[in-house]
XYZ file of C-alpha atoms in Angstrom:
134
model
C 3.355 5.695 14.940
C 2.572 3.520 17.625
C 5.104 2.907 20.731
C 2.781 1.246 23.445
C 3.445 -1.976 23.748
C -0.591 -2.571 24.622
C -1.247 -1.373 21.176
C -1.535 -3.751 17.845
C 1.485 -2.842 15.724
C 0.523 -0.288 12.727
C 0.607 -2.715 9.787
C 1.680 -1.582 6.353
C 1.017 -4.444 3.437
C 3.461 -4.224 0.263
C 2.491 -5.374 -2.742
C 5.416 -5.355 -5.566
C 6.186 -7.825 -8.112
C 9.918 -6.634 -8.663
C 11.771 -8.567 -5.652
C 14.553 -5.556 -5.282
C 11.758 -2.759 -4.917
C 9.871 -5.046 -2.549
C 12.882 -5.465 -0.375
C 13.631 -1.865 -0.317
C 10.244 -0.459 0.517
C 10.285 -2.924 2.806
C 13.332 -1.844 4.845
C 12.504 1.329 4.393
C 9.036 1.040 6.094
C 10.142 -1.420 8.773
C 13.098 1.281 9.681
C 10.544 3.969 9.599
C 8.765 1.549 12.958
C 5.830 -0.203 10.687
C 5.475 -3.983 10.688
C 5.607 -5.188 6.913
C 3.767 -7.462 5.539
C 5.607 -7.928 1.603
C 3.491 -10.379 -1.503
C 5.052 -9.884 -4.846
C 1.826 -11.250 -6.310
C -1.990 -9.832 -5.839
C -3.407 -13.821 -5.547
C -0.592 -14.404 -2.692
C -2.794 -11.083 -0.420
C -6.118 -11.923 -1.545
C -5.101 -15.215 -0.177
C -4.562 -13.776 3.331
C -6.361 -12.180 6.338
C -6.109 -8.577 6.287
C -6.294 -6.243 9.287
C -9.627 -4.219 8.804
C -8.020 -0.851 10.664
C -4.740 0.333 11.783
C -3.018 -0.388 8.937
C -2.346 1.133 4.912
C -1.282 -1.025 1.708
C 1.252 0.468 -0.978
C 0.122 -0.956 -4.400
C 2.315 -1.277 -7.496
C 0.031 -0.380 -10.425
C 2.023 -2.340 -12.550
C 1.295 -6.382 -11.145
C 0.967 -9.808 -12.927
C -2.139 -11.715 -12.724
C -4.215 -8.304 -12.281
C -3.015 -4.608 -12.376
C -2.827 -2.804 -8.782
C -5.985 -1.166 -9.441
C -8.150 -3.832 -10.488
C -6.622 -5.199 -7.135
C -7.313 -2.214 -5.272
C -11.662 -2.338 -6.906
C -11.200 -6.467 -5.644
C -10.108 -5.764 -2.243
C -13.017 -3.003 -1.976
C -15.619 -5.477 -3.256
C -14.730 -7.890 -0.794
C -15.138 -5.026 2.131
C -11.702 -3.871 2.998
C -11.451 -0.331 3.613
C -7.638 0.104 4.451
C -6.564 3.511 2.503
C -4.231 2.713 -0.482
C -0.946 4.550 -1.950
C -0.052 3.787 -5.475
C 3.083 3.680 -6.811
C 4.663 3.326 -10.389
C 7.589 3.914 -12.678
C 5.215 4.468 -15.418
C 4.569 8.600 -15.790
C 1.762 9.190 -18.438
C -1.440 10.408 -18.891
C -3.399 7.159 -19.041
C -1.701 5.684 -15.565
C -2.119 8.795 -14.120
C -5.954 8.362 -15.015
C -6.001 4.632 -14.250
C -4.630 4.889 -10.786
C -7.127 8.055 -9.851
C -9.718 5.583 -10.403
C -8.868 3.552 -7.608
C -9.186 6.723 -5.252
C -5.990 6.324 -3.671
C -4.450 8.723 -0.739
C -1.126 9.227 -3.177
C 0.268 7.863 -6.631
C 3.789 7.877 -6.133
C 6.313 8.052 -9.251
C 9.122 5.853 -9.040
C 12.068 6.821 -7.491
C 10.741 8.604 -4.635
C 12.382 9.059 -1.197
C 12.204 8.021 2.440
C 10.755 11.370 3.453
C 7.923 12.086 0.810
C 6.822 7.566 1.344
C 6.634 7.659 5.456
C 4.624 11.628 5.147
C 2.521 9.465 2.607
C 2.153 6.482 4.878
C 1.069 9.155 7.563
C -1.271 10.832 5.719
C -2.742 7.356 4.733
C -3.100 6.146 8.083
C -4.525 9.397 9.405
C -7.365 8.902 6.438
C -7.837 5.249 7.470
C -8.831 6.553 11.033
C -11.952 7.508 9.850
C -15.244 6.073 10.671
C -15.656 2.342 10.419
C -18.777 0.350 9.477
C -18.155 -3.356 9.754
C-alpha cells in the first residue's frame, strides 16, 4: 500500500451487481487504504477511463448485461492489463472452469473474509507490477 502523498493512490475497481455486496467490499477495501472505484453494471466501467497500472479490479462472475468473464476477455481486447480477482457465490464445477478461463490472480467463493480479500488484493497488485507494454 501506498502512503506517499507524491504517489497516485492504488486504485481498486468493484464490479458487483448486488448493491449490499458492492457496499461491503467497498468499505472493506477503502478501510484496508485503497481508493474504490464501485459500478454495479459491466456497461457503467466499460464506459469509463481506467488506470492502465497501479491498480486491480474484483469481478463478480455472476453480472447482467454480460457475465464477469466475458467482461474480463472485453476489457483485455480493448488493452487493459490490470490483474483481475473473481468472485462468486456460485461453487461448481462449470464456474470453477468458466472463471479459470479468464486467467484471474484468485476466484473467491462467497463469503470470504477481510484477511484472505486484502492478501488477494496484494498478491494482485504485486502481479500487476509486472512489465508494461503500452
Amino acid at each position: 500500500m501506498n502512503n506517499d502523498v507524491n504517489e497516485k493512490p492504488i486504485i481498486i475497481i468493484v464490479i458487483d451487481d448486488d448493491p449490499s455486496i458492492l457496499r461491503a467490499l467497498s468499505r472493506l477495501v477503502s478501510g484496508a487504504g485503497y481508493e474504490v472505484w464501485a459500478f454495479d453494471r459491466p456497461s457503467a466501467l466499460l464506459k469509463s477511463e481506467l488506470p492502465k497500472t497501479g491498480a486491480c479490479l474484483i469481478v463478480d462472475i455472476d453480472l447482467p448485461e454480460m457475465n464477469g468473464v466475458e467482461l474480463c476477455a472485453t476489457l483485455a481486447a480493448s488493452g487493459c492489463k490490470l490483474p483481475v480477482i473473481l468472485i462468486t457465490a456460485h461453487t461448481d464445477e462449470e464456474t470453477r472452469r468458466l472463471a479459470c478461463s479468464a486467467h484471474p490472480v484468485a476466484l473467491l467463493m462467497k463469503p470470504f473474509g477481510r484477511d484472505l480479500l486484502v492478501n488477494t488484493i496484494e498478491t494482485a497488485l504485486e502481479r500487476g507490477k509486472g512489465p508494461q507494454s503500452d
